[in-house]
mmCIF file of C-alpha atoms and ligand atoms in Angstrom:
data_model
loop_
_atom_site.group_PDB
_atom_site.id
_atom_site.type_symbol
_atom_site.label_atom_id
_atom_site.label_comp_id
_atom_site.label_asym_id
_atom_site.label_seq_id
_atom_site.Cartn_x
_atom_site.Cartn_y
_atom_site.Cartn_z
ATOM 1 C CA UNK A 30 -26.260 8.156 10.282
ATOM 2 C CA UNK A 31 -23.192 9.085 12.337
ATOM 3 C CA UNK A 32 -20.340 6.678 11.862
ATOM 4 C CA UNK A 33 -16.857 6.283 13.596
ATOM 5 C CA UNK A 34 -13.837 5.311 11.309
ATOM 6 C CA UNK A 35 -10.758 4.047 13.129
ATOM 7 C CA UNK A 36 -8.193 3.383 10.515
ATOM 8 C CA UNK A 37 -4.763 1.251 12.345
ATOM 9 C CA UNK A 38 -3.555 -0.560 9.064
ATOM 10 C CA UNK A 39 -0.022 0.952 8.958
ATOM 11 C CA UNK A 40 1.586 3.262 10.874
ATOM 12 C CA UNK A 41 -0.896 6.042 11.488
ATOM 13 C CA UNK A 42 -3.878 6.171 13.957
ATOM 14 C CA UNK A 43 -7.091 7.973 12.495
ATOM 15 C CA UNK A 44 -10.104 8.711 13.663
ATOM 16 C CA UNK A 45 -12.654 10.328 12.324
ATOM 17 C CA UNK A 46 -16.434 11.076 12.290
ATOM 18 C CA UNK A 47 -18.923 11.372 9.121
ATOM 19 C CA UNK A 48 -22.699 12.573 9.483
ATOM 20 C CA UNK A 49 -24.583 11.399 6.809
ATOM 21 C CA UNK A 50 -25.713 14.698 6.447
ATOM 22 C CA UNK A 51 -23.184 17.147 7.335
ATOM 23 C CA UNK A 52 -20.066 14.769 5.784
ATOM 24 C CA UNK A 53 -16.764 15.294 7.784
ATOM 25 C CA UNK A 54 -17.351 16.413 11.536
ATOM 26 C CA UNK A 55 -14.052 15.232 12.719
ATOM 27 C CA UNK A 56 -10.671 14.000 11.713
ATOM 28 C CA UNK A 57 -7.943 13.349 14.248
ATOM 29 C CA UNK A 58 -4.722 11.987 12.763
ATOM 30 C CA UNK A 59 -1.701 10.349 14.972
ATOM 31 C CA UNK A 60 1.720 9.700 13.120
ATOM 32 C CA UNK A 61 3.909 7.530 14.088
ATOM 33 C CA UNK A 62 6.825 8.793 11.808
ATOM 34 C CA UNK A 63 8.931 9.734 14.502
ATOM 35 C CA UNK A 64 8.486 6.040 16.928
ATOM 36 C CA UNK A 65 10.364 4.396 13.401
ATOM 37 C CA UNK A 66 12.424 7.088 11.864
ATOM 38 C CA UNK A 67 15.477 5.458 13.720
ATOM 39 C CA UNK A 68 14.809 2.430 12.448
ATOM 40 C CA UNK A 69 14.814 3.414 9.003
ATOM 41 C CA UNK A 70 11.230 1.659 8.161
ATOM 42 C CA UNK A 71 7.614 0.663 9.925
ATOM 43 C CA UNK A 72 8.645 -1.981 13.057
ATOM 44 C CA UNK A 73 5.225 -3.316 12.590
ATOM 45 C CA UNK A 74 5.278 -4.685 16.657
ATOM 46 C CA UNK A 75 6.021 -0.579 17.839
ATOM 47 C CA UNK A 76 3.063 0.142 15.299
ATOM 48 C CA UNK A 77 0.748 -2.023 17.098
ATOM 49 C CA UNK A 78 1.419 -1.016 20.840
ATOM 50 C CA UNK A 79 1.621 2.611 19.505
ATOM 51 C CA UNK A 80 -2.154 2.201 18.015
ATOM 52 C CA UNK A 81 -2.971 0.958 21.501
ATOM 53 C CA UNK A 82 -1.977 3.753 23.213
ATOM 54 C CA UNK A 83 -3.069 6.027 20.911
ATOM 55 C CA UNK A 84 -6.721 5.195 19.664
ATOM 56 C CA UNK A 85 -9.144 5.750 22.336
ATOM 57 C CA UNK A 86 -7.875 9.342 23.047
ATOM 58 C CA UNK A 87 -8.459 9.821 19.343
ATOM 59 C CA UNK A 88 -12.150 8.541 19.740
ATOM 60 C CA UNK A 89 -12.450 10.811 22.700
ATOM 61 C CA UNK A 90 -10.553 13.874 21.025
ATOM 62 C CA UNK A 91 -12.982 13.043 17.597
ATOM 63 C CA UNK A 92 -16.105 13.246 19.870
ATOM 64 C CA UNK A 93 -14.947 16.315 21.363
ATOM 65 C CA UNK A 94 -14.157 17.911 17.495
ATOM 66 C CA UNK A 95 -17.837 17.301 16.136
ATOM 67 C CA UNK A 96 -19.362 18.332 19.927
ATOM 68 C CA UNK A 97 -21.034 15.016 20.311
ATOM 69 C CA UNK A 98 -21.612 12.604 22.856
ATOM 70 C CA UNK A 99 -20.824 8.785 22.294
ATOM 71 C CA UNK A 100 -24.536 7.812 22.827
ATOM 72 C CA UNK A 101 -24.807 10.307 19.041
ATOM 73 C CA UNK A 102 -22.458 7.184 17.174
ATOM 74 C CA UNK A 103 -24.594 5.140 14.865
ATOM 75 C CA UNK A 104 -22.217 2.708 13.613
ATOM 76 C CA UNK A 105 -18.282 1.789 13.928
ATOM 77 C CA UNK A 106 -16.373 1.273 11.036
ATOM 78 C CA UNK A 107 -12.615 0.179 10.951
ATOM 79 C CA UNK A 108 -9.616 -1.071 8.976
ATOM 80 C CA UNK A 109 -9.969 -4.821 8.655
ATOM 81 C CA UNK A 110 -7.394 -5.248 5.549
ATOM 82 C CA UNK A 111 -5.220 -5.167 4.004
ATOM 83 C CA UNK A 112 -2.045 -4.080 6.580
ATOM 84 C CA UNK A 113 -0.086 -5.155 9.086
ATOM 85 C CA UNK A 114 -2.066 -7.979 11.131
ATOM 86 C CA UNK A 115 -0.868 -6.560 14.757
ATOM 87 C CA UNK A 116 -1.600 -3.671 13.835
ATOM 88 C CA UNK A 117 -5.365 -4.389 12.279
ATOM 89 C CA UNK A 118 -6.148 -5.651 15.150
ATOM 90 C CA UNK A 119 -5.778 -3.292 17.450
ATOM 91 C CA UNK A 120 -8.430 -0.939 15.518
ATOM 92 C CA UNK A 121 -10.733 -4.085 14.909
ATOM 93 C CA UNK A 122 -10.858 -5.108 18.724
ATOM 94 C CA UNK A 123 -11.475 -1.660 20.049
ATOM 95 C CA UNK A 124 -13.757 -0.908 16.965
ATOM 96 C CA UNK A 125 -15.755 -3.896 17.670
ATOM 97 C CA UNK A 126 -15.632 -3.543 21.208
ATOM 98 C CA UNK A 127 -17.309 -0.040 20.992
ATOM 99 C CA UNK A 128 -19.913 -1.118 18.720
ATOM 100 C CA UNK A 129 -20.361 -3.693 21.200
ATOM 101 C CA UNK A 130 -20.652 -1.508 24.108
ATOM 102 C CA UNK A 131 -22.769 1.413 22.330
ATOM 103 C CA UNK A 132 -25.493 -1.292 21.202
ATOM 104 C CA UNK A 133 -24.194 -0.183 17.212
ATOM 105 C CA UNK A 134 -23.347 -2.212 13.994
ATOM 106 C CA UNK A 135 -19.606 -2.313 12.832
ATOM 107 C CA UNK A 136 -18.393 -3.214 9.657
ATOM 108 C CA UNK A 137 -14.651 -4.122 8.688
ATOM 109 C CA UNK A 138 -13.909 -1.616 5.584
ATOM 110 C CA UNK A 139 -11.343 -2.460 2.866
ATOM 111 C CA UNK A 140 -8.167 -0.407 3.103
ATOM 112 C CA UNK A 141 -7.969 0.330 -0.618
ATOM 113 C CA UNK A 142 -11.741 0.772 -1.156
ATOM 114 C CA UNK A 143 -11.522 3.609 1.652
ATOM 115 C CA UNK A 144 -8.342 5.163 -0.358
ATOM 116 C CA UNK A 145 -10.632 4.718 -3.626
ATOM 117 C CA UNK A 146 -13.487 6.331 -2.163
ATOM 118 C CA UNK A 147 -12.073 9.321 -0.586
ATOM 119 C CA UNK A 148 -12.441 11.991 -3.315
ATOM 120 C CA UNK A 149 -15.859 11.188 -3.014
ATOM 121 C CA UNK A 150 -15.360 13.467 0.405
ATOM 122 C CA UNK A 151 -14.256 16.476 -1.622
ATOM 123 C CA UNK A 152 -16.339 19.169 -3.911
ATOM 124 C CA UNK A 153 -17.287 18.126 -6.729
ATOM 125 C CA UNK A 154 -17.401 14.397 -6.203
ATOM 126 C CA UNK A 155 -16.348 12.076 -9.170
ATOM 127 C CA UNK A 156 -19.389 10.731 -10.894
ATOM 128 C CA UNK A 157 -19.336 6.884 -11.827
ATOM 129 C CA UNK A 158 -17.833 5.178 -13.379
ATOM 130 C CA UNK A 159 -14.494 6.149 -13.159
ATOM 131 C CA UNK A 160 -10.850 5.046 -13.315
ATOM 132 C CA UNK A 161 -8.895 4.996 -10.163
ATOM 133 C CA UNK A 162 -5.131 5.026 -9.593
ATOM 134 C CA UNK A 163 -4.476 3.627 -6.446
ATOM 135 C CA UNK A 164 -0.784 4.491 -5.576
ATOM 136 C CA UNK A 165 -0.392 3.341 -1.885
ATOM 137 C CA UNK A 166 2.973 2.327 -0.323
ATOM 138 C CA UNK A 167 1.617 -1.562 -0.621
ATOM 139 C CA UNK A 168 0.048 -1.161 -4.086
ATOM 140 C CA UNK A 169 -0.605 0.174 -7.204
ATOM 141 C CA UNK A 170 -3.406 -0.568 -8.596
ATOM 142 C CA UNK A 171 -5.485 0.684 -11.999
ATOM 143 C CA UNK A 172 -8.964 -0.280 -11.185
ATOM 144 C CA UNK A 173 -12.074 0.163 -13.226
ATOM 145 C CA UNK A 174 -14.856 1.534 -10.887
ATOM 146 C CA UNK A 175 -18.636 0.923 -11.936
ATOM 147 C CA UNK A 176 -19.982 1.135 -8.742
ATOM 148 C CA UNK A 177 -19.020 1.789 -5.037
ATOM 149 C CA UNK A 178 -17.747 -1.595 -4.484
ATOM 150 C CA UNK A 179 -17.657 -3.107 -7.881
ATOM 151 C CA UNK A 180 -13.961 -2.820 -8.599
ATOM 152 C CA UNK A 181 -12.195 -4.530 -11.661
ATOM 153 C CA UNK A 182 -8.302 -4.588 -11.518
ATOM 154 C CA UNK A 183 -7.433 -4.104 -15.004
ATOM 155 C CA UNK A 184 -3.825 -3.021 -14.125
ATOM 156 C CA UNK A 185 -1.126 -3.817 -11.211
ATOM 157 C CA UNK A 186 2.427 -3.922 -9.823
ATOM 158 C CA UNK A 187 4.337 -7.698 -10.915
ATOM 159 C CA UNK A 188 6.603 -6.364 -8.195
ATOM 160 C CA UNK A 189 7.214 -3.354 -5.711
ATOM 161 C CA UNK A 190 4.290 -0.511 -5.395
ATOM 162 C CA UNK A 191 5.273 2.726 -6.645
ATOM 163 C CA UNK A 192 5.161 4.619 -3.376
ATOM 164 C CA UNK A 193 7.767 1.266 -2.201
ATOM 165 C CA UNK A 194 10.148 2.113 -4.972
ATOM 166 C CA UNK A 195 9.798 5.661 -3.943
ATOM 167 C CA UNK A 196 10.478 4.372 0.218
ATOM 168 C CA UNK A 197 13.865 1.962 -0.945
ATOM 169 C CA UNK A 198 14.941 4.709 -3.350
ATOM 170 C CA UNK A 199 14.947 7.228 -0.823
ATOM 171 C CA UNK A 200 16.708 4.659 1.551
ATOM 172 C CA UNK A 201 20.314 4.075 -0.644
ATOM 173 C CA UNK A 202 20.202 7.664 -1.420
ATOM 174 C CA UNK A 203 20.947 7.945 2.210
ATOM 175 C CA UNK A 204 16.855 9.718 2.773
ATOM 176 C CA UNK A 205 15.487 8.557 6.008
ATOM 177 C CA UNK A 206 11.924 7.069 6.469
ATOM 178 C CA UNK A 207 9.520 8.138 5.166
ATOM 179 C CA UNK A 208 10.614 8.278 1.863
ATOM 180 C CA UNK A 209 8.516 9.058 -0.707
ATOM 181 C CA UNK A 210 8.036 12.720 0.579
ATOM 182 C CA UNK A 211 11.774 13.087 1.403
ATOM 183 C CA UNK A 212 12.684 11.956 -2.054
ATOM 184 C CA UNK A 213 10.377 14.152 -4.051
ATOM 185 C CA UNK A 214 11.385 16.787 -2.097
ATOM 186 C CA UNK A 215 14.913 16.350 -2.874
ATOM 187 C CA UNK A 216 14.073 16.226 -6.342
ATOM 188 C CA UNK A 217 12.885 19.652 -6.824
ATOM 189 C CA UNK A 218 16.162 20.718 -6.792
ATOM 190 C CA UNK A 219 17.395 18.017 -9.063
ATOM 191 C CA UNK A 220 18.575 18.970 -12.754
ATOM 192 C CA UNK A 221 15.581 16.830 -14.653
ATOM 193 C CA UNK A 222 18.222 17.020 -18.030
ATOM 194 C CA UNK A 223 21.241 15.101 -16.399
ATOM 195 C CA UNK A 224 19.599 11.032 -16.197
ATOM 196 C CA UNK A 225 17.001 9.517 -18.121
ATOM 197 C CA UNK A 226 15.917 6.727 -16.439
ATOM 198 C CA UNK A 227 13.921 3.662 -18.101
ATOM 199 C CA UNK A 228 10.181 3.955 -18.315
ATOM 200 C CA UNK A 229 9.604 0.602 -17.464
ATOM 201 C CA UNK A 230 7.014 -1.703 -19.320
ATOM 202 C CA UNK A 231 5.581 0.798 -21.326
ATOM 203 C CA UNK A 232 7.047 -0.863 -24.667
ATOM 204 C CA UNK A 233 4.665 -3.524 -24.886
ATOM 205 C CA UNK A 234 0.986 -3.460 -24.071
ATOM 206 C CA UNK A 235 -0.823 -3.856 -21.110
ATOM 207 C CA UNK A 236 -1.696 -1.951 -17.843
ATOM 208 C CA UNK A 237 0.646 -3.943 -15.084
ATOM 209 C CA UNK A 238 3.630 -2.089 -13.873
ATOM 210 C CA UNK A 239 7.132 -3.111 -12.963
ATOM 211 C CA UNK A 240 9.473 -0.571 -10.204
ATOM 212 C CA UNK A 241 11.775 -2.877 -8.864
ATOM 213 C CA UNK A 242 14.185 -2.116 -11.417
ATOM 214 C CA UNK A 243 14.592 1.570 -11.323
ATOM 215 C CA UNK A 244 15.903 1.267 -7.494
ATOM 216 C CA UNK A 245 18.279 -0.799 -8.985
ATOM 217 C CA UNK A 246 19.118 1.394 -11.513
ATOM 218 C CA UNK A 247 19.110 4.583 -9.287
ATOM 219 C CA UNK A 248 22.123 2.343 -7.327
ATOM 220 C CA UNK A 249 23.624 1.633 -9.984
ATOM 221 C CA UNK A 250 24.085 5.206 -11.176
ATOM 222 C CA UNK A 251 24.642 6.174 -7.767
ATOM 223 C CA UNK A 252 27.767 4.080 -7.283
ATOM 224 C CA UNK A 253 29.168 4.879 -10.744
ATOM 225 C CA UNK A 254 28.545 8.439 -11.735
ATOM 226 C CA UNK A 255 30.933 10.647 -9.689
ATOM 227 C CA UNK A 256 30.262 11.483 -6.399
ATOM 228 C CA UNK A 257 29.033 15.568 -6.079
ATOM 229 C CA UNK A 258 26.538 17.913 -4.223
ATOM 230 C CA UNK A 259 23.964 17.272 -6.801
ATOM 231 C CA UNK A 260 24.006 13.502 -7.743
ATOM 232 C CA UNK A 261 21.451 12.323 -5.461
ATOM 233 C CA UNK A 262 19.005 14.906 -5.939
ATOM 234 C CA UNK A 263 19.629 14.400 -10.055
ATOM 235 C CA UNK A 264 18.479 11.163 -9.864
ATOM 236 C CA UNK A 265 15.642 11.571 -7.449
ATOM 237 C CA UNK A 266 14.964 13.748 -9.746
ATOM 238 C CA UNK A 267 14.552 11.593 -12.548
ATOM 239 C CA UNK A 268 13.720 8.297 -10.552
ATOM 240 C CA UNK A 269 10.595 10.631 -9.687
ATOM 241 C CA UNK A 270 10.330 11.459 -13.340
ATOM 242 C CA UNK A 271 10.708 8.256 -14.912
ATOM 243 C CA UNK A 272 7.578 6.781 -11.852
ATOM 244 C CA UNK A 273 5.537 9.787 -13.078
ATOM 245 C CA UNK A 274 5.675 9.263 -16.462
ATOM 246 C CA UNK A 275 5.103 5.987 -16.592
ATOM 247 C CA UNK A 276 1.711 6.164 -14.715
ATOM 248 C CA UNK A 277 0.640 8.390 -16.707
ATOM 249 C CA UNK A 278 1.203 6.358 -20.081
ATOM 250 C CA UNK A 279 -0.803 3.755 -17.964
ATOM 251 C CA UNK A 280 -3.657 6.115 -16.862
ATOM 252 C CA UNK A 281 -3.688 6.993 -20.770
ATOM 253 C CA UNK A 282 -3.530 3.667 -22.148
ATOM 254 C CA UNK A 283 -6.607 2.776 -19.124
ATOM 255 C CA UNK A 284 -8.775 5.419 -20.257
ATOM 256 C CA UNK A 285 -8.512 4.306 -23.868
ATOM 257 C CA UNK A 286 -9.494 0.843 -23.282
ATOM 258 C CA UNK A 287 -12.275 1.694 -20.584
ATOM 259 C CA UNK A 288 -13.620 4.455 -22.628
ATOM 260 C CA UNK A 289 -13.691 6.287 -19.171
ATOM 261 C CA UNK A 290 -13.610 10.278 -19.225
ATOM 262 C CA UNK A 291 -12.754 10.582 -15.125
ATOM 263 C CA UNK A 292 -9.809 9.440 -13.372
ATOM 264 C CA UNK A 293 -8.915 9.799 -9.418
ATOM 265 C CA UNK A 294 -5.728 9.270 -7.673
ATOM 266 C CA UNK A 295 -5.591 7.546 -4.794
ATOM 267 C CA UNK A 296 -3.250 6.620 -1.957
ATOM 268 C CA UNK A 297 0.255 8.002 -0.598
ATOM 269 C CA UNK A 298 1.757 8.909 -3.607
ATOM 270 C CA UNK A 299 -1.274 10.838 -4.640
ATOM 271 C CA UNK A 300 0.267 13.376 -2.697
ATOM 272 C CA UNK A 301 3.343 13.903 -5.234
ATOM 273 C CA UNK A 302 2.696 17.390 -6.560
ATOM 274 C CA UNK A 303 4.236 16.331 -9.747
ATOM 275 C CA UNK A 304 2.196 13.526 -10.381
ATOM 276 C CA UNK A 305 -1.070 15.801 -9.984
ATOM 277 C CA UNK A 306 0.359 18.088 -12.041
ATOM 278 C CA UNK A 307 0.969 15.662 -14.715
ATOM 279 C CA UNK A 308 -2.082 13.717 -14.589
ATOM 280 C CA UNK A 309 -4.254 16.769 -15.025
ATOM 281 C CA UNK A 310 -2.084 18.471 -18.134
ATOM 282 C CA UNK A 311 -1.573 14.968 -20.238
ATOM 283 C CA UNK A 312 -4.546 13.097 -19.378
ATOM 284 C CA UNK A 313 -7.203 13.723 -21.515
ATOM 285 C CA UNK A 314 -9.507 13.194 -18.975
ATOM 286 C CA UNK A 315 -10.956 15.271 -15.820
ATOM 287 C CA UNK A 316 -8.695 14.106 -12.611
ATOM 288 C CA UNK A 317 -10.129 14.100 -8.936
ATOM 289 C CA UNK A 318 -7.890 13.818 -6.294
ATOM 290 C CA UNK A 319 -8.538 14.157 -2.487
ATOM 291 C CA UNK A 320 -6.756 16.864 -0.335
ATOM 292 C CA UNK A 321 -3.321 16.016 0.672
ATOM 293 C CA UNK A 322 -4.562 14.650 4.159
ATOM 294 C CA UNK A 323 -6.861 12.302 2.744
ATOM 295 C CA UNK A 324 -4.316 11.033 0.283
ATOM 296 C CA UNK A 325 -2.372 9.623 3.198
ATOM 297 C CA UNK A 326 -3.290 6.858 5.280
ATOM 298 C CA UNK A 327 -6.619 8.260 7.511
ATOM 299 C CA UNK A 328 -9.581 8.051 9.308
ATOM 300 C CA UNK A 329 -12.187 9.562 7.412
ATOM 301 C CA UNK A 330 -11.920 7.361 4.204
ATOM 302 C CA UNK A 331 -12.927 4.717 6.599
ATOM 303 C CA UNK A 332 -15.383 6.388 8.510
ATOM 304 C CA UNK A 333 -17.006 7.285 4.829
ATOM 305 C CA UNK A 334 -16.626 3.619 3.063
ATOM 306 C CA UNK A 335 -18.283 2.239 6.631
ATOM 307 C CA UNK A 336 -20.958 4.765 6.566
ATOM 308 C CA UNK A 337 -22.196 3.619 2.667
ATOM 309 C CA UNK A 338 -21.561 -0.109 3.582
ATOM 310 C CA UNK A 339 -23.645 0.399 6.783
ATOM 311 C CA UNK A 340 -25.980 2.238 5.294
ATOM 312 C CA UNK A 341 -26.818 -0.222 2.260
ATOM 313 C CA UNK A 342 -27.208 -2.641 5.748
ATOM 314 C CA UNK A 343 -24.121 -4.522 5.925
ATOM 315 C CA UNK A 344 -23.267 -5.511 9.130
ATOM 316 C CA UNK A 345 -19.763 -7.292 10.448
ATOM 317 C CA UNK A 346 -20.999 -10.384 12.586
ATOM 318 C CA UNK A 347 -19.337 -10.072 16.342
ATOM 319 C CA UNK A 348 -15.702 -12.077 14.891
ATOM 320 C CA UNK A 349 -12.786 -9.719 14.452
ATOM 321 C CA UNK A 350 -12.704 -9.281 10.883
ATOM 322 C CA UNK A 351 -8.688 -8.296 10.266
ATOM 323 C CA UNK A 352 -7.033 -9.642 7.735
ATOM 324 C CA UNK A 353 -3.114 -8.707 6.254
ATOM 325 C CA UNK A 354 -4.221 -9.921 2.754
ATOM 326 C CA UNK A 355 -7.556 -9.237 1.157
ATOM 327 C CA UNK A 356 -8.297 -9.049 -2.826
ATOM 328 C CA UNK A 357 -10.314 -5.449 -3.562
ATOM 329 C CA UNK A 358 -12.216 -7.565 -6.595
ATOM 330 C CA UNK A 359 -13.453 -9.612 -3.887
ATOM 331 C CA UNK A 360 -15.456 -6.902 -2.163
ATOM 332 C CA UNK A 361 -19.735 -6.603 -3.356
ATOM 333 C CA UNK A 362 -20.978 -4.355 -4.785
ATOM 334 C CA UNK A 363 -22.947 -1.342 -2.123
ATOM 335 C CA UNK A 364 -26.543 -2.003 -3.128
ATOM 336 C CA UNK A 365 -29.366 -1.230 -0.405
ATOM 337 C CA UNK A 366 -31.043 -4.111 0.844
ATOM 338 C CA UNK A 367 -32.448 -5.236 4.380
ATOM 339 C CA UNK A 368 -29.982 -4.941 7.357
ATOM 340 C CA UNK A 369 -31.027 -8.990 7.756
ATOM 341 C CA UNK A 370 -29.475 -10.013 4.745
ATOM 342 C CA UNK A 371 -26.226 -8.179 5.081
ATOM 343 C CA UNK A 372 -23.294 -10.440 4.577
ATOM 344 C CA UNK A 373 -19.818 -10.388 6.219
ATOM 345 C CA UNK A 374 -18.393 -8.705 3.719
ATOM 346 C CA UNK A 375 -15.046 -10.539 5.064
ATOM 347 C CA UNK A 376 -16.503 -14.085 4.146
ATOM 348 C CA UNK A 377 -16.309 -13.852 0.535
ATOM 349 C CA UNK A 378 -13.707 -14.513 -2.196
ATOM 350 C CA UNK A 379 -10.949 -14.474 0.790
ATOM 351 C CA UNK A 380 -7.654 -16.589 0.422
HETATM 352 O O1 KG4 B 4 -1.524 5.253 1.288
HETATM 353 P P1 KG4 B 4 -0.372 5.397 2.213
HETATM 354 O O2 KG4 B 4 -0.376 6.542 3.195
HETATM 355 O O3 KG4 B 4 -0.146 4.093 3.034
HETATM 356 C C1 KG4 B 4 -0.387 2.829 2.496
HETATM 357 O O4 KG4 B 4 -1.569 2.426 2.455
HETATM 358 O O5 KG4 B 4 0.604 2.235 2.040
HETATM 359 O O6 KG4 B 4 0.917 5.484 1.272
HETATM 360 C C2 KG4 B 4 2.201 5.606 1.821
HETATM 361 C C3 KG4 B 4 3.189 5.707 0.687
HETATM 362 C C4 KG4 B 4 4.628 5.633 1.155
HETATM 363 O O7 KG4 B 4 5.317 4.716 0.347
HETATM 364 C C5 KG4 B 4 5.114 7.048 0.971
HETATM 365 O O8 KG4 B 4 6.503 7.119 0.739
HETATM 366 C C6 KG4 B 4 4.330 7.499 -0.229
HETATM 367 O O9 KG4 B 4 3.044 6.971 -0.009
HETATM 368 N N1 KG4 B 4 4.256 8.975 -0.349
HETATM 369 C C7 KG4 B 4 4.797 9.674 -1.366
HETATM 370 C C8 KG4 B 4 4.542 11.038 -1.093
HETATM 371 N N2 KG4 B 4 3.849 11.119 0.072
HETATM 372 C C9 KG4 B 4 3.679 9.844 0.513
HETATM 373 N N3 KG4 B 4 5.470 9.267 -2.462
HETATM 374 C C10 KG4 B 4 5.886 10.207 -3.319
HETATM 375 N N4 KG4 B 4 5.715 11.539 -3.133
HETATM 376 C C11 KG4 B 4 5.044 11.996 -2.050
HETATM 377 N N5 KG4 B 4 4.852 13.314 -1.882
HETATM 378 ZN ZN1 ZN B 5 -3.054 3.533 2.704
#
């Protein structure tokens, strides 16, 4: 089965195209960095006319990658949650509509499933069950993973995400948008001996996480050490530190109570090299983590979560299914069964 995977949840456009035999024929990317660097953050009404200028070239530009015609597409699969509403709907409508048009099924895939699923795209894949660290700039998430689609939340953020705290940390240390990369960047040349800042939660049990306060304490300490050429890279330095460490005390603590021997690391702040690096030296425990381009918001997780949902016969009945907040525990489990009896996987559990 060839499937289409339009991804508009945030602020990039992807498209991409999976074969269910040759895997990954295409992957187009648009970023839209540049439309709300001056801003200083998404402007989630520019990210929805941008996806609407940008998503149909993709699909052509996709096509044109794997050398096939639209008549070749088998199914359509896009973003339907969790994200920015305007922005979801832009990749639902002209998903839909081109499933429509072609005569194909669509289904509405789950933002964080696609990011849970992706290093299933890489070689070797991650054998079930496994733990997954999502790390996304709307969540983090430690989630117990039987099955494709049979996710348990044993772990989560009371307050910001960890690749958020990385975004507003960059932001008073005077980093532009996007932050997380600008901020671990800046902390390679930090002096990891000067702060020590708090590990936070990780004197009590439990898996949940808490990052709201180390922004607060990389202001603090911005304001009252004395200004000099190094102080904001010292503590992005060790605001980077202290996030690192402290998911991987939770990966560790995760793996003890799961009994789980595999972890992968999803999301945006998968890409922090120092995180990998961690993960894979402390964690007693084989890591799996997608290339850098599939850590990042993208078409082909979706195009790959679509193409087992459509292949186990789900189908997404004609509605738009978008939605800006949708529980991953609510999702069903991927289990073959007739094409007639697939559900809208949007019509369950929802709030
Ligand atoms: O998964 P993603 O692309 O989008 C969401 O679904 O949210 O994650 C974006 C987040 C942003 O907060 C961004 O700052 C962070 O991932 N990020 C990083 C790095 N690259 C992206 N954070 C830390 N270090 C990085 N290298
Ligand atoms: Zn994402």
């Amino acid at each position: 089965m060839l499937v289409l995977g339009i991804e508009t949840s945030c602020d990039e456009t992807g498209v991409a195209l999976y074969d269910g035999r040759l895997g990954l024929v295409a992957n187009r990317l648009h970023s839209q960095v540049d439309l709300h660097a001056q801003y200083g953050g998404v402007v989630p009404e520019i990210a929805a006319r941008d996806h609407v200028r940008r998503v149909l070239p993709l699909v052509r530009d996709a096509l044109e990658e794997a050398g096939r015609r639209p008549s070749a597409v088998e199914g359509v699969a896009y973003t339907g949650g969790p994200g920015l509403i305007g922005a979801l709907l832009v990749g639902a409508a002209v998903g839909r509509a081109l499933a429509w048009g072609w005569g194909v099924p669509a289904v509405a895939v789950h933002h964080l499933e696609a990011h849970l699923l992706a290093p299933l795209l890489e070689e070797p894949a991650p054998e079930f069950p496994f733990l997954a660290l999502l790390v996304s700039g709307g969540h983090t998430q430690l989630v117990a993973v039987r099955a494709p689609g049979e996710y348990r939340i044993i772990g989560e953020s009371l307050d910001d995400a960890a690749g958020e705290a990385f975004d507003k940390t960059a932001k008073l240390l005077g980093l532009g948008y996007p932050g997380g990369p600008a901020l671990a960047a800046l902390a390679r040349d930090g002096d990891p001996g000067r702060f020590r800042f708090p590990r936070p939660m990780t004197d009590r049990p439990g898996l949940d996480f808490s990052f709201s306060g180390l922004k607060t304490h990389a202001l603090r300490t911005f304001r009252t050490e004395p200004p000099g050429p190094t102080l904001a890279a010292d503590i992005a330095r060790a605001f980077e530190e202290a996030v690192v460490d402290t998911l991987c005390i939770k990966c560790r603590r995760a793996l003890r109570e799961t009994r789980f021997d595999r972890v992968v690391v999803a999301g945006g702040v998968g890409a922090n090299r120092r995180l990998r690096e961690r993960l894979v030296r402390k964690l007693d425990a084989r890591v799996f983590y997608p290339r850098l381009e599939l850590c990042t918001d993208n078409g082909a997780m979706v195009a790959f979560a679509g193409f087992l949902r459509l292949e186990a016969g789900e189908r997404q009945p004609s509605a738009l299914g978008a939605r800006a907040r949708w529980p991953l525990d609510s999702l069903r489990r991927i289990c073959h069964r007739p094409p007639s009896a697939g559900a809208d996987p949007l019509a369950e559990g929802g709030r």
